[in-house]
Every structure is written in C-alpha cells, then in structure tokens.
mmCIF file of C-alpha atoms in Angstrom:
data_model
loop_
_atom_site.group_PDB
_atom_site.id
_atom_site.type_symbol
_atom_site.label_atom_id
_atom_site.label_comp_id
_atom_site.label_asym_id
_atom_site.label_seq_id
_atom_site.Cartn_x
_atom_site.Cartn_y
_atom_site.Cartn_z
ATOM 1 C CA MET A 17 0.089 -33.804 59.907
ATOM 2 C CA THR A 18 1.874 -31.545 57.250
ATOM 3 C CA THR A 19 -0.559 -30.700 54.322
ATOM 4 C CA GLN A 20 0.865 -29.298 50.871
ATOM 5 C CA ALA A 21 -1.627 -26.851 48.941
ATOM 6 C CA GLY A 22 -1.864 -28.040 45.423
ATOM 7 C CA ALA A 23 -0.860 -25.762 42.279
ATOM 8 C CA ARG A 24 -3.658 -23.443 41.714
ATOM 9 C CA PRO A 25 -4.430 -23.471 37.696
ATOM 10 C CA ALA A 26 -3.270 -20.744 35.588
ATOM 11 C CA THR A 27 -6.046 -18.415 34.943
ATOM 12 C CA VAL A 28 -6.190 -18.216 31.144
ATOM 13 C CA ARG A 29 -7.267 -14.803 30.210
ATOM 14 C CA ARG A 30 -9.776 -14.444 27.300
ATOM 15 C CA ALA A 31 -9.060 -11.526 24.492
ATOM 16 C CA PRO A 32 -12.701 -9.709 24.286
ATOM 17 C CA VAL A 33 -14.188 -10.332 20.931
ATOM 18 C CA ASP A 34 -12.947 -6.789 19.901
ATOM 19 C CA GLU A 35 -9.066 -7.099 20.513
ATOM 20 C CA PRO A 36 -8.482 -8.901 17.055
ATOM 21 C CA ARG A 37 -10.386 -6.316 15.326
ATOM 22 C CA LYS A 38 -8.306 -3.368 16.971
ATOM 23 C CA ALA A 39 -5.608 -5.606 16.823
ATOM 24 C CA ASP A 40 -5.775 -5.649 12.694
ATOM 25 C CA ARG A 41 -6.858 -1.998 12.666
ATOM 26 C CA ALA A 42 -3.374 -1.158 14.294
ATOM 27 C CA ALA A 43 -1.289 -3.329 12.341
ATOM 28 C CA LYS A 44 -2.655 -1.667 9.363
ATOM 29 C CA HIS A 45 -2.595 1.964 10.426
ATOM 30 C CA ALA A 46 1.470 1.132 12.052
ATOM 31 C CA PHE A 47 2.547 -0.465 8.252
ATOM 32 C CA ARG A 48 0.577 1.859 5.983
ATOM 33 C CA SER A 49 2.929 4.038 3.737
ATOM 34 C CA ARG A 50 3.196 7.449 4.686
ATOM 35 C CA ARG A 51 4.235 8.764 1.379
ATOM 36 C CA VAL A 52 7.189 10.225 2.463
ATOM 37 C CA ARG A 53 8.456 11.151 -0.929
ATOM 38 C CA PRO A 54 5.543 12.702 -2.531
ATOM 39 C CA ALA A 55 4.828 14.819 0.354
ATOM 40 C CA MET A 56 8.492 15.922 0.564
ATOM 41 C CA LEU A 57 8.010 17.248 -2.979
ATOM 42 C CA PHE A 58 5.081 18.996 -2.648
ATOM 43 C CA ALA A 59 5.985 20.515 0.827
ATOM 44 C CA LEU A 60 9.524 21.491 -1.241
ATOM 45 C CA LEU A 61 7.066 23.131 -3.895
ATOM 46 C CA LEU A 62 4.859 24.741 -1.665
ATOM 47 C CA THR A 63 7.840 26.213 0.480
ATOM 48 C CA ALA A 64 9.248 27.536 -2.937
ATOM 49 C CA ALA A 65 6.184 29.147 -4.090
ATOM 50 C CA GLY A 66 5.504 30.518 -0.705
ATOM 51 C CA ALA A 67 9.240 32.528 -0.507
ATOM 52 C CA LEU A 68 8.761 33.643 -4.236
ATOM 53 C CA THR A 69 5.251 35.178 -3.310
ATOM 54 C CA ALA A 70 6.667 37.032 -0.298
ATOM 55 C CA ILE A 71 9.701 38.185 -2.200
ATOM 56 C CA GLU A 72 7.183 39.686 -4.773
ATOM 57 C CA VAL A 73 5.015 40.997 -2.171
ATOM 58 C CA ILE A 74 7.772 42.532 0.251
ATOM 59 C CA SER A 75 9.937 43.949 -2.866
ATOM 60 C CA ALA A 76 6.345 45.649 -4.025
ATOM 61 C CA LEU A 77 5.819 47.078 -0.925
ATOM 62 C CA PHE A 78 9.088 49.208 -1.029
ATOM 63 C CA ASP A 79 8.275 49.850 -4.801
ATOM 64 C CA ARG A 80 11.163 48.031 -6.102
ATOM 65 C CA PRO A 81 9.231 44.823 -7.399
ATOM 66 C CA ALA A 82 11.722 42.078 -7.860
ATOM 67 C CA ARG A 83 9.855 40.768 -11.245
ATOM 68 C CA VAL A 84 10.529 36.996 -10.173
ATOM 69 C CA PHE A 85 7.369 36.354 -11.739
ATOM 70 C CA PRO A 86 5.843 37.858 -15.384
ATOM 71 C CA TYR A 87 2.613 38.740 -13.737
ATOM 72 C CA ASP A 88 2.349 41.813 -15.944
ATOM 73 C CA TRP A 89 -0.508 39.782 -17.758
ATOM 74 C CA ALA A 90 -2.727 39.195 -15.206
ATOM 75 C CA LYS A 91 -3.623 42.852 -14.738
ATOM 76 C CA ASP A 92 -5.435 42.917 -17.754
ATOM 77 C CA ALA A 93 -6.516 39.272 -17.588
ATOM 78 C CA ALA A 94 -10.364 38.383 -16.661
ATOM 79 C CA TRP A 95 -11.558 35.929 -14.395
ATOM 80 C CA ASP A 96 -13.486 33.985 -17.281
ATOM 81 C CA ASP A 97 -10.551 34.015 -19.797
ATOM 82 C CA TRP A 98 -9.452 30.229 -20.961
ATOM 83 C CA TYR A 99 -5.659 30.994 -19.767
ATOM 84 C CA ALA A 100 -7.243 32.301 -16.096
ATOM 85 C CA LEU A 101 -9.416 29.246 -16.141
ATOM 86 C CA ALA A 102 -6.741 27.062 -17.176
ATOM 87 C CA ILE A 103 -4.705 28.056 -14.147
ATOM 88 C CA PHE A 104 -7.603 27.748 -11.740
ATOM 89 C CA GLY A 105 -8.099 24.367 -12.880
ATOM 90 C CA ALA A 106 -4.445 23.285 -12.803
ATOM 91 C CA LEU A 107 -4.562 24.669 -8.885
ATOM 92 C CA ALA A 108 -7.454 22.820 -8.494
ATOM 93 C CA LEU A 109 -6.159 19.062 -9.576
ATOM 94 C CA ALA A 110 -3.212 19.691 -7.925
ATOM 95 C CA GLY A 111 -4.738 20.191 -4.517
ATOM 96 C CA LEU A 112 -7.003 17.335 -5.242
ATOM 97 C CA LEU A 113 -3.969 14.974 -6.089
ATOM 98 C CA CYS A 114 -2.435 15.885 -2.662
ATOM 99 C CA LEU A 115 -5.935 15.289 -1.204
ATOM 100 C CA LEU A 116 -6.129 11.859 -2.428
ATOM 101 C CA ALA A 117 -2.539 10.849 -1.984
ATOM 102 C CA ALA A 118 -3.222 11.812 1.950
ATOM 103 C CA LEU A 119 -6.300 9.744 2.143
ATOM 104 C CA LEU A 120 -5.668 6.763 -0.257
ATOM 105 C CA PRO A 121 -3.258 4.324 1.405
ATOM 106 C CA GLY A 122 0.075 3.843 -0.485
ATOM 107 C CA LYS A 123 1.683 0.282 -1.583
ATOM 108 C CA SER A 124 3.570 -0.161 1.576
ATOM 109 C CA ARG A 125 6.560 -2.416 1.905
ATOM 110 C CA ILE A 126 5.178 -4.319 4.754
ATOM 111 C CA VAL A 127 2.056 -6.409 4.896
ATOM 112 C CA PRO A 128 0.639 -6.269 8.387
ATOM 113 C CA LEU A 129 -0.475 -9.800 10.015
ATOM 114 C CA HIS A 130 -3.648 -10.764 11.623
ATOM 115 C CA GLY A 131 -3.129 -10.661 15.419
ATOM 116 C CA ARG A 132 -5.021 -11.050 18.662
ATOM 117 C CA ASP A 133 -3.334 -8.529 20.607
ATOM 118 C CA PRO A 134 -3.402 -4.446 19.687
ATOM 119 C CA SER A 135 -0.386 -3.993 21.543
ATOM 120 C CA VAL A 136 1.377 -6.569 19.222
ATOM 121 C CA MET A 137 1.917 -5.769 15.610
ATOM 122 C CA MET A 138 3.093 -8.122 13.264
ATOM 123 C CA GLY A 139 4.074 -7.493 9.767
ATOM 124 C CA VAL A 140 6.034 -9.729 6.650
ATOM 125 C CA SER A 141 7.517 -7.753 3.665
ATOM 126 C CA ARG A 142 6.406 -8.225 0.412
ATOM 127 C CA ARG A 143 9.509 -9.727 -0.822
ATOM 128 C CA GLY A 144 9.221 -12.393 1.938
ATOM 129 C CA LEU A 145 5.614 -12.991 1.618
ATOM 130 C CA LYS A 146 6.298 -13.554 -2.204
ATOM 131 C CA GLY A 147 8.848 -16.123 -1.035
ATOM 132 C CA ALA A 148 6.589 -18.116 1.175
ATOM 133 C CA VAL A 149 3.948 -18.197 -1.476
ATOM 134 C CA ALA A 150 6.682 -19.594 -4.061
ATOM 135 C CA ALA A 151 7.621 -21.834 -1.544
ATOM 136 C CA ALA A 152 4.023 -23.294 -0.927
ATOM 137 C CA ALA A 153 3.497 -23.289 -4.769
ATOM 138 C CA GLU A 154 6.958 -25.369 -5.119
ATOM 139 C CA ASP A 155 6.002 -27.724 -3.165
ATOM 140 C CA ALA A 156 2.528 -28.748 -4.677
ATOM 141 C CA PRO A 157 2.609 -31.995 -6.720
ATOM 142 C CA GLY A 158 3.528 -31.632 -9.885
ATOM 143 C CA VAL A 159 4.935 -28.318 -10.254
ATOM 144 C CA SER A 160 8.864 -27.842 -11.201
ATOM 145 C CA ARG A 161 9.288 -24.382 -10.503
ATOM 146 C CA VAL A 162 7.328 -21.088 -10.339
ATOM 147 C CA ARG A 163 7.886 -18.533 -12.812
ATOM 148 C CA ARG A 164 5.943 -15.479 -10.930
ATOM 149 C CA VAL A 165 4.050 -14.405 -8.166
ATOM 150 C CA ARG A 166 2.045 -11.292 -8.065
ATOM 151 C CA LEU A 167 1.173 -9.638 -4.692
ATOM 152 C CA ARG A 168 -2.221 -7.657 -5.187
ATOM 153 C CA ARG A 169 -4.084 -5.555 -2.759
ATOM 154 C CA ARG A 170 -6.387 -8.775 -2.474
ATOM 155 C CA ARG A 171 -5.044 -11.161 -4.715
ATOM 156 C CA VAL A 172 -2.198 -13.688 -5.308
ATOM 157 C CA LYS A 173 -1.487 -14.609 -8.762
ATOM 158 C CA VAL A 174 0.994 -17.421 -9.156
ATOM 159 C CA VAL A 175 2.590 -18.825 -12.576
ATOM 160 C CA ALA A 176 3.955 -22.047 -12.240
ATOM 161 C CA GLU A 177 6.095 -24.630 -14.712
ATOM 162 C CA THR A 178 4.816 -28.216 -14.386
ATOM 163 C CA PRO A 179 6.334 -31.206 -16.692
ATOM 164 C CA VAL A 180 2.776 -32.866 -16.886
ATOM 165 C CA HIS A 181 1.658 -33.172 -20.517
ATOM 166 C CA GLU A 182 -2.077 -32.616 -19.456
ATOM 167 C CA PRO A 183 -2.031 -30.098 -16.325
ATOM 168 C CA GLU A 184 -5.805 -30.106 -15.725
ATOM 169 C CA GLY A 185 -6.565 -30.063 -11.988
ATOM 170 C CA LEU A 186 -2.923 -29.112 -11.009
ATOM 171 C CA ASP A 187 -3.811 -25.491 -10.404
ATOM 172 C CA GLU A 188 -6.432 -26.547 -7.843
ATOM 173 C CA GLY A 189 -4.080 -28.219 -5.992
ATOM 174 C CA VAL A 190 -1.400 -25.187 -6.354
ATOM 175 C CA ALA A 191 -3.973 -22.841 -4.982
ATOM 176 C CA ASP A 192 -4.882 -25.266 -1.938
ATOM 177 C CA ALA A 193 -1.220 -25.157 -1.086
ATOM 178 C CA VAL A 194 -0.615 -21.368 -1.241
ATOM 179 C CA ARG A 195 -4.143 -20.827 0.713
ATOM 180 C CA GLU A 196 -3.021 -23.033 3.228
ATOM 181 C CA ARG A 197 0.324 -21.056 3.851
ATOM 182 C CA LEU A 198 -1.714 -17.879 3.843
ATOM 183 C CA ASP A 199 -3.981 -19.316 6.335
ATOM 184 C CA ARG A 200 -0.820 -19.650 8.271
ATOM 185 C CA LEU A 201 0.464 -16.475 8.138
ATOM 186 C CA GLU A 202 -2.915 -14.329 7.678
ATOM 187 C CA PRO A 203 -1.827 -11.336 6.022
ATOM 188 C CA LEU A 204 -4.126 -8.165 5.734
ATOM 189 C CA PRO A 205 -6.162 -8.141 3.693
ATOM 190 C CA ALA A 206 -7.443 -11.763 3.255
ATOM 191 C CA ARG A 207 -6.101 -12.544 -0.328
ATOM 192 C CA ARG A 208 -8.051 -14.939 -3.229
ATOM 193 C CA VAL A 209 -5.591 -16.767 -4.819
ATOM 194 C CA SER A 210 -5.315 -17.430 -8.558
ATOM 195 C CA VAL A 211 -2.795 -20.274 -10.436
ATOM 196 C CA ARG A 212 -1.862 -20.706 -13.875
ATOM 197 C CA MET A 213 0.124 -23.660 -14.999
ATOM 198 C CA LYS A 214 2.535 -23.486 -17.703
ATOM 199 C CA LYS A 215 4.028 -26.714 -19.751
ATOM 200 C CA GLY A 216 7.698 -26.587 -18.669
ATOM 201 C CA ASP A 217 10.648 -28.659 -19.750
ATOM 202 C CA ARG A 218 11.020 -31.929 -17.764
#
C-alpha cells in the first residue's frame, strides 16, 4: 500500500518584540539628513584657516613673515580686552553651531516608514507623503480641493476648500480620512492631524 505524506504546514517565524523598534531606529538613522552642505562649508573654512595659519607660522620661522593676517595689534592686546573677548565669543559660538549641526537631526527629504525587519528600511519622499495626504483629504466628503499641506515633524496641517455654506463638522471627516491614510503608511514619527476648512466656489 502506497502512502503519501501530507504537506507539512509552513512554520511562521514571529519577529521578536524588539525587532520593530530596531527597524524604526534603523530607518530613522538611514534617512537622517547628513547636513552635507554645512559640513562641506565648515570643512572648507577650517581648511583655509589652517592653511593660512601654517603659512604664517612657517614664514615667521624663516624670519620672513607673510603678513597674511594683520596681527600686529595682538602683540599689545590683553586677554580681557573687549575685542579679544568678542573674538573668543565668536569662535565659541561658531563651535557651538557646528556641534548643534552635528547632533540635531536635519530636515530630510525622505520620511522613514515603520517596519518590522531591521534589515528592510522603507521611506517616502516628503512630496510623496504630502501628495498622499492631499489625495486622502480630497476624497473626503464636502471637499472641493486641497489648498495646502504642511508637513511638520509631528504634525500634518491641511487647508481644504469646501462649497458647503456651513462646513461645521467637515474638518473632522477630513482629519479622519487623513489619519486613516497615515495609519496605512505609518510614517515616523507619528503625526497629529489638524484641518482647516475654507469656503470655496462651487
């Protein structure tokens, strides 16, 4: 008698609880703004300052100072003179700005999306997310068109037009439609929705 083994059921691998958190952190890090232009600007300024300083030091060692900088005034300057303190304050402020630019996240063109697997990172462009929000708002009842969508870090602001003379309560319907669309996309971080309705022409 011939017997046939039944197909074994596929084993579904459940992701650990902390994997979605790792996926979110990986997506945020991958799509974080690198601030390339400010970094290049500061790097060029520091390189130029270092090169000019090296020229001054080397030329002074050979008793033929280049005098690129008019630093004769510094010989008689005291540490507590106002102009010396102003220079030190400007340098400290520039250093603080560089530190903040390196630590604080910039405004990226890509919005990361919530994921389950840390090895798979997804994102959507800011323009694409605005378009999705505008499309969801336009599909809501009583909306003729969407004037503006503003995408903040933790909030989405929608300004829509309606031909209805008394648009009370329509804003909540539009907000629900936008929230539903955002719940499908799951952008990071989660954003609150605010809607303002304006009277438009029929």
